[in-house]
Each structure stands twice: as C-alpha cells, then as structure tokens.
Coordinates of C-alpha atoms (C1' of nucleotides) in Angstrom, one line a residue:
Chain A
M1010 CA 157.5 82.4 17.2
P1011 CA 159.9 83.6 19.8
R1012 CA 158.1 84.6 22.9
P1013 CA 158.6 88.2 24.2
L1014 CA 161.7 89.1 26.1
R1015 CA 161.6 89.8 29.7
A1016 CA 161.6 93.5 30.4
D1017 CA 165.3 93.7 31.5
A1018 CA 166.3 91.7 28.5
A1019 CA 164.5 93.9 26.1
R1020 CA 166.0 97.0 27.7
N1021 CA 169.5 95.6 27.4
R1022 CA 168.9 94.7 23.8
E1023 CA 168.1 98.3 23.1
L1024 CA 171.1 99.5 25.0
L1025 CA 173.2 97.2 22.9
L1026 CA 171.8 98.4 19.6
Q1027 CA 172.3 102.0 20.6
A1028 CA 175.8 101.4 21.8
A1029 CA 176.6 99.5 18.6
R1030 CA 175.2 102.4 16.5
E1031 CA 177.6 104.8 18.2
V1032 CA 180.6 102.6 18.3
F1033 CA 180.3 101.3 14.7
A1034 CA 179.8 104.8 13.5
R1035 CA 182.9 106.1 15.2
R1036 CA 185.3 103.2 15.0
G1037 CA 184.0 101.0 12.2
L1038 CA 182.8 97.4 12.1
D1039 CA 186.1 95.9 13.4
V1040 CA 185.4 96.8 17.0
T1041 CA 184.8 93.8 19.3
L1042 CA 181.4 92.8 20.7
D1043 CA 183.1 93.0 24.1
E1044 CA 183.7 96.6 23.4
I1045 CA 180.2 97.3 22.4
A1046 CA 179.0 95.5 25.5
R1047 CA 181.2 97.6 27.7
H1048 CA 180.0 100.8 26.0
A1049 CA 176.4 99.6 26.5
G1050 CA 177.1 99.0 30.2
V1051 CA 176.2 95.3 30.0
G1052 CA 178.3 92.1 30.2
V1053 CA 179.7 90.4 27.2
G1054 CA 177.6 87.4 28.0
T1055 CA 174.5 89.4 27.6
A1056 CA 175.7 90.7 24.2
Y1057 CA 176.3 87.2 22.9
R1058 CA 172.9 86.1 24.3
R1059 CA 171.1 88.7 22.3
F1060 CA 173.1 88.6 19.1
A1061 CA 174.6 85.4 17.9
N1062 CA 177.7 87.3 16.7
K1063 CA 178.7 90.7 15.4
E1064 CA 177.3 90.1 12.0
A1065 CA 173.8 89.7 13.3
L1066 CA 174.2 93.0 15.1
V1067 CA 175.4 94.7 11.9
E1068 CA 172.5 93.4 10.0
A1069 CA 170.0 94.5 12.5
L1070 CA 171.4 98.0 12.3
F1071 CA 172.2 98.8 8.8
E1072 CA 169.2 97.7 6.8
D1073 CA 167.2 100.8 7.0
Q1074 CA 170.2 103.0 6.7
L1075 CA 171.0 101.5 3.3
D1076 CA 167.4 102.0 2.4
R1077 CA 167.7 105.7 3.2
M1078 CA 170.7 105.9 0.8
V1079 CA 168.6 104.6 -2.1
H1080 CA 165.9 107.1 -1.2
F1081 CA 168.4 110.0 -1.6
A1082 CA 169.2 108.9 -5.1
T1083 CA 165.6 108.5 -6.3
S1084 CA 164.4 111.7 -4.7
S1085 CA 167.2 113.7 -6.3
L1086 CA 165.7 112.9 -9.7
H1087 CA 162.8 115.3 -8.9
R1088 CA 164.9 118.4 -8.3
V1089 CA 164.2 121.0 -11.0
D1090 CA 167.8 121.9 -11.5
T1091 CA 169.6 118.8 -12.8
W1092 CA 173.0 119.8 -11.6
D1093 CA 171.7 120.7 -8.2
G1094 CA 170.0 117.3 -8.1
F1095 CA 173.2 115.5 -8.9
V1096 CA 175.2 117.5 -6.3
G1097 CA 172.5 117.0 -3.8
M1098 CA 172.6 113.3 -4.1
V1099 CA 176.4 113.1 -3.9
T1100 CA 176.4 115.4 -1.0
A1101 CA 173.7 113.5 0.8
F1102 CA 175.6 110.3 0.3
S1103 CA 178.8 111.9 1.5
E1104 CA 177.2 113.2 4.6
Q1105 CA 175.8 109.8 5.5
M1106 CA 179.0 108.1 4.9
A1107 CA 181.2 110.6 6.6
A1108 CA 179.1 110.5 9.7
D1109 CA 179.2 106.7 9.9
R1110 CA 182.3 104.7 9.3
G1111 CA 180.4 101.5 9.9
L1112 CA 178.1 102.4 7.0
R1113 CA 181.1 102.9 4.7
E1114 CA 182.3 99.5 5.6
V1115 CA 179.0 97.9 5.0
V1116 CA 178.8 99.4 1.6
F1117 CA 182.3 98.6 0.5
R1118 CA 182.9 95.3 2.1
N1119 CA 179.3 94.1 1.8
Y1120 CA 179.5 92.9 5.3
G1121 CA 177.2 89.9 5.8
R1122 CA 176.7 89.2 2.1
D1123 CA 173.1 88.2 3.0
D1124 CA 170.1 88.4 0.8
R1125 CA 168.3 91.3 2.3
M1126 CA 171.3 93.6 1.8
A1127 CA 171.9 92.2 -1.7
Q1128 CA 168.3 93.3 -2.5
I1129 CA 168.9 96.8 -1.4
R1130 CA 172.1 96.9 -3.4
E1131 CA 170.2 95.9 -6.4
R1132 CA 168.0 98.9 -6.1
F1133 CA 171.0 101.1 -5.6
V1134 CA 172.5 100.6 -9.0
P1135 CA 169.6 101.6 -11.2
A1136 CA 169.0 104.7 -9.0
M1137 CA 172.6 105.9 -9.4
E1138 CA 172.5 105.2 -13.1
A1139 CA 169.3 107.2 -13.5
V1140 CA 170.8 110.2 -11.8
V1141 CA 174.0 110.1 -13.8
R1142 CA 172.2 109.7 -17.1
R1143 CA 169.8 112.5 -16.4
A1144 CA 172.7 114.8 -15.5
Q1145 CA 174.6 113.8 -18.6
D1146 CA 171.6 114.2 -20.9
A1147 CA 171.2 117.7 -19.5
G1148 CA 174.8 118.4 -20.4
V1149 CA 175.8 119.3 -16.9
L1150 CA 177.8 116.2 -15.9
R1151 CA 180.9 115.4 -18.0
P1152 CA 180.0 112.8 -20.5
D1153 CA 182.8 110.4 -19.6
A1154 CA 181.7 110.1 -16.0
A1155 CA 180.1 106.8 -15.1
P1156 CA 177.8 105.5 -12.3
T1157 CA 180.5 103.5 -10.6
D1158 CA 182.5 106.7 -10.2
L1159 CA 180.1 107.7 -7.5
P1160 CA 180.9 104.9 -5.0
I1161 CA 184.6 105.3 -5.7
I1162 CA 184.4 108.9 -5.0
E1163 CA 182.5 108.2 -1.8
M1164 CA 185.2 105.8 -0.8
M1165 CA 187.9 108.4 -1.4
L1166 CA 186.1 111.0 0.7
G1167 CA 185.6 108.5 3.4
V1168 CA 189.3 107.7 3.6
V1169 CA 190.1 111.4 3.9
D1170 CA 187.8 111.7 6.8
V1171 CA 189.1 108.6 8.6
F1172 CA 192.6 109.9 8.1
A1173 CA 192.0 113.5 9.1
E1174 CA 189.5 112.9 11.9
P1175 CA 192.0 112.9 14.7
V1176 CA 193.1 116.4 14.1
R1177 CA 190.2 117.8 12.1
S1178 CA 186.8 116.5 11.6
G1179 CA 184.7 117.5 8.6
L1180 CA 187.5 117.9 6.1
Y1181 CA 185.9 115.9 3.4
P1182 CA 183.6 118.7 1.9
R1183 CA 186.8 120.4 0.7
Y1184 CA 187.6 117.4 -1.5
L1185 CA 184.0 116.8 -2.4
T1186 CA 183.8 120.3 -3.8
L1187 CA 187.1 119.8 -5.7
I1188 CA 185.8 116.6 -7.3
L1189 CA 182.4 118.1 -8.2
D1190 CA 184.3 120.9 -9.9
G1191 CA 186.0 118.2 -11.9
L1192 CA 182.8 116.3 -12.7
R1193 CA 180.9 119.3 -14.1
A1194 CA 180.8 119.4 -17.8
R1195 CA 183.0 122.2 -19.1
P1196 CA 185.0 123.0 -22.2
G1197 CA 188.6 122.1 -21.9
L1198 CA 188.3 119.0 -19.7
T1199 CA 190.9 116.3 -20.1
P1200 CA 189.3 113.1 -21.2
L1201 CA 189.4 110.5 -18.5
P1202 CA 192.2 108.1 -19.6
V1203 CA 190.8 104.8 -18.2
P1204 CA 187.3 103.4 -18.4
A1205 CA 185.3 103.3 -15.2
L1206 CA 184.7 100.0 -13.4
T1207 CA 181.8 98.1 -14.8
H1208 CA 179.0 97.3 -12.4
D1209 CA 180.2 93.7 -12.6
E1210 CA 183.7 94.6 -11.6
F1211 CA 182.4 96.7 -8.8
D1212 CA 180.2 93.9 -7.5
R1213 CA 183.1 91.5 -7.6
L1214 CA 185.1 93.9 -5.5
T1215 CA 182.7 94.2 -2.7
L1216 CA 182.2 90.4 -2.6
I1217 CA 185.7 89.3 -2.4
P1218 CA 187.5 89.1 1.0
P1219 CA 188.0 92.7 2.3
P1220 CA 191.3 94.1 1.0
P1221 CA 193.1 94.5 4.4
G1222 CA 193.0 98.2 5.2
L1223 CA 189.5 99.1 4.1
Chain B
M1350 CA 232.9 98.9 12.5
P1351 CA 231.1 95.7 11.8
R1352 CA 233.3 93.3 10.0
P1353 CA 232.3 92.0 6.6
L1354 CA 229.6 89.4 6.2
R1355 CA 230.5 86.0 5.0
A1356 CA 229.6 85.5 1.3
D1357 CA 226.5 83.5 1.9
A1358 CA 225.3 85.8 4.6
A1359 CA 225.7 88.8 2.3
R1360 CA 223.9 87.1 -0.5
N1361 CA 221.0 86.3 1.8
R1362 CA 220.9 89.8 3.0
E1363 CA 220.4 90.9 -0.6
L1364 CA 217.8 88.2 -1.2
L1365 CA 215.9 89.5 1.8
L1366 CA 216.0 93.1 0.7
Q1367 CA 214.8 92.2 -2.8
A1368 CA 212.0 90.1 -1.4
A1369 CA 211.0 92.8 1.0
R1370 CA 210.9 95.4 -1.8
E1371 CA 208.5 93.2 -3.7
V1372 CA 206.3 92.1 -0.9
F1373 CA 206.1 95.5 0.7
A1374 CA 205.2 97.0 -2.6
R1375 CA 202.4 94.6 -3.3
R1376 CA 201.0 94.0 0.1
G1377 CA 202.0 96.9 2.3
L1378 CA 204.1 97.1 5.5
D1379 CA 201.9 94.9 7.5
V1380 CA 203.3 91.7 6.1
T1381 CA 205.2 89.5 8.6
L1382 CA 208.9 89.1 8.5
D1383 CA 208.2 85.4 8.2
E1384 CA 206.5 86.0 5.0
I1385 CA 209.3 88.0 3.6
A1386 CA 211.8 85.3 4.6
R1387 CA 209.7 82.7 2.8
H1388 CA 209.4 84.8 -0.3
A1389 CA 213.2 85.3 -0.2
G1390 CA 213.7 81.6 0.2
V1391 CA 215.6 81.8 3.5
G1392 CA 214.6 80.8 7.0
V1393 CA 213.0 83.2 9.5
G1394 CA 216.0 82.9 11.7
T1395 CA 218.1 84.3 9.0
A1396 CA 215.8 87.2 8.5
Y1397 CA 215.9 88.2 12.1
R1398 CA 219.7 87.8 12.2
R1399 CA 220.1 90.3 9.4
F1400 CA 217.5 92.8 10.5
A1401 CA 216.6 93.3 14.1
N1402 CA 212.9 93.7 13.2
K1403 CA 210.7 94.8 10.4
E1404 CA 211.3 98.5 11.0
A1405 CA 215.0 98.2 10.3
L1406 CA 214.2 96.5 7.0
V1407 CA 211.7 99.3 6.1
E1408 CA 214.2 102.0 6.9
A1409 CA 216.9 100.3 4.8
L1410 CA 214.5 100.2 1.9
F1411 CA 212.7 103.5 1.7
E1412 CA 215.2 106.1 2.4
D1413 CA 216.2 106.6 -1.2
Q1414 CA 212.7 106.2 -2.5
L1415 CA 211.6 109.1 -0.5
D1416 CA 214.5 111.0 -1.7
R1417 CA 213.4 110.4 -5.3
M1418 CA 210.0 111.9 -4.5
V1419 CA 211.5 115.1 -3.3
H1420 CA 213.5 115.2 -6.5
F1421 CA 210.3 115.0 -8.6
A1422 CA 209.0 118.1 -6.9
T1423 CA 212.0 120.3 -7.3
S1424 CA 212.7 119.2 -10.9
S1425 CA 209.1 120.0 -11.9
L1426 CA 209.8 123.7 -11.1
H1427 CA 212.0 123.8 -14.2
R1428 CA 209.3 122.8 -16.7
V1429 CA 208.5 125.7 -19.0
D1430 CA 204.8 125.2 -18.9
T1431 CA 203.7 125.8 -15.4
W1432 CA 200.6 123.7 -15.5
D1433 CA 202.5 120.8 -17.1
G1434 CA 205.1 121.1 -14.4
F1435 CA 202.4 120.9 -11.7
V1436 CA 200.6 118.0 -13.5
G1437 CA 204.0 116.3 -14.0
M1438 CA 204.8 116.4 -10.3
V1439 CA 201.4 115.1 -9.2
T1440 CA 201.5 112.4 -11.8
A1441 CA 205.0 111.3 -10.9
F1442 CA 204.0 111.1 -7.2
S1443 CA 201.0 109.1 -8.1
E1444 CA 202.9 106.7 -10.2
Q1445 CA 205.4 106.0 -7.4
M1446 CA 202.7 105.7 -4.8
A1447 CA 200.4 103.6 -7.0
A1448 CA 203.2 101.2 -7.8
D1449 CA 204.2 100.7 -4.1
R1450 CA 201.8 100.3 -1.3
G1451 CA 204.7 100.2 1.2
L1452 CA 205.7 103.6 0.1
R1453 CA 202.3 105.0 0.6
E1454 CA 202.3 103.6 4.1
V1455 CA 205.7 105.0 4.9
V1456 CA 204.6 108.4 3.8
F1457 CA 201.2 108.5 5.6
R1458 CA 202.1 106.5 8.7
N1459 CA 205.6 107.8 9.0
Y1460 CA 206.7 104.3 9.7
G1461 CA 209.8 104.4 11.9
R1462 CA 209.6 108.0 13.0
D1463 CA 213.3 108.2 12.9
D1464 CA 215.5 111.1 12.2
R1465 CA 216.7 110.3 8.7
M1466 CA 213.2 110.1 7.4
A1467 CA 212.1 113.2 9.3
Q1468 CA 214.9 115.1 7.5
I1469 CA 213.6 114.0 4.1
R1470 CA 210.1 115.0 5.0
E1471 CA 211.3 118.4 5.9
R1472 CA 212.6 118.9 2.4
F1473 CA 209.3 117.7 1.0
V1474 CA 207.2 120.5 2.4
P1475 CA 209.1 123.4 0.9
A1476 CA 209.3 121.6 -2.4
M1477 CA 205.5 121.1 -2.6
E1478 CA 204.9 124.6 -1.5
A1479 CA 207.1 126.0 -4.2
V1480 CA 205.3 124.1 -6.9
V1481 CA 201.9 125.1 -5.7
R1482 CA 202.8 128.7 -5.3
R1483 CA 204.4 128.9 -8.8
A1484 CA 201.3 127.3 -10.4
Q1485 CA 199.0 129.7 -8.5
D1486 CA 201.1 132.7 -9.4
A1487 CA 200.8 131.7 -13.0
G1488 CA 197.1 131.5 -12.6
V1489 CA 196.8 127.9 -13.7
L1490 CA 196.1 126.3 -10.3
R1491 CA 192.9 127.4 -8.5
P1492 CA 193.9 129.9 -5.8
D1493 CA 192.2 128.1 -3.0
A1494 CA 194.2 125.0 -3.4
A1495 CA 196.9 124.4 -0.8
P1496 CA 200.1 122.4 -0.5
T1497 CA 198.6 119.9 1.9
D1498 CA 196.0 119.1 -0.6
L1499 CA 198.6 117.2 -2.6
P1500 CA 199.4 114.4 -0.1
I1501 CA 195.7 114.1 0.7
I1502 CA 195.0 113.6 -3.0
E1503 CA 197.7 111.0 -3.2
M1504 CA 196.1 109.2 -0.3
M1505 CA 192.8 109.2 -2.0
L1506 CA 194.2 107.8 -5.2
G1507 CA 196.2 105.2 -3.3
V1508 CA 193.1 103.9 -1.7
V1509 CA 191.3 103.6 -5.0
D1510 CA 194.1 101.5 -6.2
V1511 CA 194.2 99.2 -3.2
F1512 CA 190.5 98.8 -3.5
A1513 CA 190.3 98.2 -7.2
E1514 CA 193.5 96.2 -7.6
P1515 CA 191.9 92.7 -7.3
V1516 CA 189.8 93.2 -10.3
R1517 CA 191.5 96.0 -12.2
S1518 CA 194.9 97.5 -11.7
G1519 CA 195.8 101.0 -12.9
L1520 CA 192.4 102.6 -12.2
Y1521 CA 193.8 105.5 -10.4
P1522 CA 194.6 107.7 -13.4
R1523 CA 191.0 108.1 -14.1
Y1524 CA 190.5 109.8 -10.7
L1525 CA 193.7 111.7 -10.9
T1526 CA 192.5 113.3 -14.2
L1527 CA 189.2 114.1 -12.6
I1528 CA 190.9 115.8 -9.7
L1529 CA 193.3 117.7 -11.8
D1530 CA 190.4 119.0 -13.8
G1531 CA 189.0 120.2 -10.5
L1532 CA 192.3 121.8 -9.5
R1533 CA 192.8 123.8 -12.6
A1534 CA 191.9 127.5 -12.4
R1535 CA 188.7 128.2 -14.3
P1536 CA 185.9 130.6 -14.1
G1537 CA 182.9 129.3 -12.3
L1538 CA 184.6 127.1 -9.8
T1539 CA 182.9 126.5 -6.4
P1540 CA 185.0 128.0 -3.6
L1541 CA 186.4 125.2 -1.4
P1542 CA 184.2 125.3 1.7
V1543 CA 186.8 124.2 4.3
P1544 CA 190.4 125.3 4.8
A1545 CA 193.1 122.8 3.9
L1546 CA 195.0 121.1 6.7
T1547 CA 197.9 123.2 7.9
H1548 CA 201.3 121.7 7.7
D1549 CA 201.2 121.3 11.5
E1550 CA 198.0 119.4 11.4
F1551 CA 199.3 117.2 8.7
D1552 CA 202.4 116.4 10.6
R1553 CA 200.5 115.6 13.7
L1554 CA 198.4 113.2 11.6
T1555 CA 201.4 111.2 10.4
L1556 CA 202.9 111.0 13.8
I1557 CA 200.0 109.7 15.8
P1558 CA 199.3 106.0 16.0
P1559 CA 198.2 104.8 12.6
P1560 CA 194.4 105.2 12.2
P1561 CA 193.4 101.5 11.9
G1562 CA 192.7 100.8 8.3
L1563 CA 195.5 102.9 6.6
Chain C
dT729 C1' 155.7 87.0 48.9
dA730 C1' 157.4 82.6 47.5
dA731 C1' 159.3 80.1 43.8
dC732 C1' 161.4 79.6 39.5
dA733 C1' 162.6 80.4 34.9
dA734 C1' 164.9 83.9 32.6
dC735 C1' 168.6 86.6 32.7
dC736 C1' 172.9 88.8 34.2
dG737 C1' 178.1 89.6 34.5
dG738 C1' 182.5 88.6 33.3
dA739 C1' 186.4 85.2 34.1
dG740 C1' 188.6 82.5 31.2
dA741 C1' 188.9 78.7 27.5
dC742 C1' 189.9 78.6 22.8
dT743 C1' 191.6 80.2 18.6
dT744 C1' 194.3 82.8 15.6
dC745 C1' 198.1 85.7 14.4
dT746 C1' 202.6 87.8 14.9
dT747 C1' 207.1 88.4 16.7
dC748 C1' 211.2 86.7 17.8
dT749 C1' 214.6 82.9 20.0
dC750 C1' 217.1 78.9 20.3
dC751 C1' 219.8 75.2 19.0
dG752 C1' 221.4 71.2 16.3
dC753 C1' 223.2 71.0 11.7
dT754 C1' 225.8 73.0 7.6
dT755 C1' 229.3 75.5 5.2
dA756 C1' 232.6 79.3 3.9
dG757 C1' 237.1 80.5 4.6
dT758 C1' 241.8 79.7 6.1
Chain D
dA1270 C1' 240.4 69.6 8.0
dC1271 C1' 239.0 72.6 11.3
dT1272 C1' 236.1 76.1 13.3
dA1273 C1' 233.6 80.3 13.6
dA1274 C1' 229.9 82.0 11.1
dG1275 C1' 225.8 81.1 9.4
dC1276 C1' 221.5 78.4 8.5
dG1277 C1' 216.6 76.7 9.0
dG1278 C1' 212.5 76.4 11.2
dA1279 C1' 210.0 74.5 15.3
dG1280 C1' 208.0 76.5 18.8
dA1281 C1' 208.0 79.8 23.0
dA1282 C1' 205.8 84.0 24.2
dG1283 C1' 202.6 87.4 23.7
dA1284 C1' 198.6 89.9 21.9
dA1285 C1' 194.0 90.1 20.4
dG1286 C1' 189.6 88.5 19.4
dT1287 C1' 185.5 85.2 19.8
dC1288 C1' 182.4 83.0 22.4
dT1289 C1' 181.0 79.7 26.6
dC1290 C1' 179.8 78.7 31.1
dC1291 C1' 178.1 79.1 35.6
dG1292 C1' 177.3 81.1 40.3
dG1293 C1' 174.5 84.7 41.5
dT1294 C1' 170.5 88.0 40.6
dT1295 C1' 165.9 89.6 39.1
dG1296 C1' 161.4 89.8 36.7
dT1297 C1' 157.2 87.5 36.6
dT1298 C1' 153.4 84.7 37.9
dA1299 C1' 150.4 82.7 41.2

DNA sequence: TAACAACCGGAGACTTCTTCTCCGCTTAGT
DNA sequence: ACTAAGCGGAGAAGAAGTCTCCGGTTGTTA
C-alpha cells in the first residue's frame, strides 16, 4: 500500500490531472508530458515522478469518461420515441467526442490497450447493437445500417471538427444532421453498396498501430 | 534554359516521379524523400539532385491531377438528369480522393501554397458552386446544402478510408451513399442547424499550418 | 524550531526521425 | 579514351520527444 502523498505532492498531482484534461481535450493525446507540466505550472520532473509516462496519465483520466459513453447508449433505450432515442444517443456521443479530442483518440486508437479499457469497450458493443436493433425494429432506422456505422460516423464528425476548429468551432452538428437524415428509414433510399465493418474488423482496426494522421 | 539531362539522369527522374506517385498515393505526403528514393531504386543523393525538396516533387505531380478534378465538376453540368450529374461529380471526386491519399492532402493542406495551384483552386470554387446551384434550382438537392459542404464531405470520406484501409479497402462508398441520401431534397428533412463554412473560412483553413493529424 | 525525508524544477542526456550534403566512384557521350 | 555528368549512400545537422538526475526547497514530525 503506497503511503499517502505529502500535501504539496498531492496538490501537484491534481494540478497535473486538471492540466492534462484540458490539454488532451484541446490538442489530443500527442502533446508532450513537458507541455502538460508547463500548463500545470509544475516542472517536468514532477510530472514524471507522479506518472510513469503519458500512458499512465491517459488511463487515469479516461476510464470514467468511457464509462459515461456506455451509459448514454443504455439510457437511450428507455426513451419513448425510438427515433428520438437513437438520435439522442448519437448526439450525446458526438457532443462528448467533439468536446474532447483526447477522448476521440482513446476510442479510435485504443490508447493503452490495457484490460480495464478493454472491459469498457466490451460493454460498448452490445449497447450500440441494442440501440440500432431497436430503431430498426421500430422501422425508423434504415434497415441496412449497422452498429459499426456509429463509431465510423463519430470519427467523421470528429475530423470535421478538428479541421474546422481554427476558423469555426461547433461545425459538426451540421454534418451530424445531414447524416441522421440519411440514416432515417424512408422510401426511396439508395441501398448501401458495401457491407459495414464487422465488429471483428473494427476491433482489429483499433488495435493495430495507429494509422498516422488519426 | 537548362540543358538536357543525360540519358541515365532522365530515366532516374522518371523512376522517381513514378515512385513518388505510388508512395504518395498510398501513404500520403509525409513520407520522406529517402523512402521515395528507395522505392524508386535510386540513391537519396539522386533524389535531391533532381528535386530540390519534397515540395518540388509534389508540385510536379499534382498539378494535372487537380486539373482533372475541376474537369469533373464542369462536365457534370452537362448531364441531363440533374441529380445524376450531382451524384456523378461527388462520386468522381470521391473516387479520385479515395485512390490517392496524397491528393487529399494537397487539397486540404494546400501543400506548397504556390501560385499555380492557387489558380487551379480558384477555378474549383465556381465549378462547385454551379453544380450545387443547378441541383438546388432543380429541386433535387436540399436547399440548405452549400458548396463548401462538398469538400468537407470528401474529407470525411477520406478519413474513413485511411482508417479502414488496413482491414478493408473501399469502405467509403457506404458512407458516400448514406450522405447522398441525406443531401437529396425530401419532405421531412431536419433543417441543418449551423451555417456552412463560407468560402473565405474554407480558404483560411487550407492556408493555415496543417492541423496536426490531417 | 530543528532536522530530515520527501519533493521540487528544469537543464540536459538520450533517442528517434527527417532533411539534405558531400565526396569517392561510375558511366554516358563525344 | 577521356571527362563532365551523374551516382550512391554514409553521415552531418537539426528538430522533437522522452525521461533522468541532482542541487536546492519545503512539509512534517518530534
């Protein structure tokens, strides 16, 4: 059992976590620990004394955030209007992801690849599947949509936001709306010409070395 | 007037251009000249003797490719079915972009920022505008779509392809279809909640330092 | 309030990656 | 056969990131 930190050390630890939250959210996971330390107002040495490396810091930060994402999915199942439930989940996902570039990178690059996060991911999949199936059973979601379309869509929206952010923040809802209009079941839709990624394909993607450039 | 290259030098120049075409297309503009030289089967020294730097090589390669993109836009105006014309242009763009990661990066990072490419870009904008307006006047494209939506959509599709490529190439048409279904004028569409980027905003985006991560 | 273990800052050692140069050897062209 | 043009690729130079080390400071305990 590690004995408690001295008061100044504990305070610095909190400063670092807070700084990391902000810097990761704005600039992604590729920032240096040096930079986080500077933003926290402590020395690099202090940062490395508290967290063995950047990965440890990421883990400490994103566990509960991923948890919250799963919660969005399951709770959307209880909405009375099925389409609203679906839209609500996708919108909530997008809001989280848009607000936090680090979160996007954790989700799509599976940063850390450790067990705890893997467990969370395992609860993700059934949740998304349930929401998609419910919406399709109700006839409001186009029948050829698939659960893995959702993370792909989140990725697309995330990129729009990274790209547009320097001149306009909050552009992504425009494209979210567009895509939701394309997802809604309607007469006269064009059948989707390629099958969606299987869950297995998707998992493999997040586990392989990050494709340079998100 | 530079005097003609010796035969072996001219041949190596072609080898380098060909290698660059392939490597840029597959891996993007961030590959090193060393890598291109290796792929061409010549020494690095040779590469740097022929092209002052990577930028010169990029310029030599992408001028006519951009030209072809503009051509897609203008020729789509002559299709009898307006919606087919619109879809044809967007599809042609996507095919080009999906097949060539380097091209995507030239378009969105304005690599080089030189005059010749700027001129081409200037012809791009009116062409896209014309196609969008024609489709909206005919009532087949949703009225709240805008010309700058098209490059944004291309960017989204490009990212899907970069991401999915390691386990599945050619996934993007699925999402292209989805988005086109969302772009088509229909009763019951949700109004797009945020204005599109203006041309000016878009230009500024491509001119500022590349947002790290495409 | 003295004493010391814990902690701090940040210079810089190390590593990795990319760009580009230099020079001894080879070859095309006359 | 001679020589200017060209070749290859080791490695210099620089940029960027990770992490260590240590002289000086501070919280804590007695």
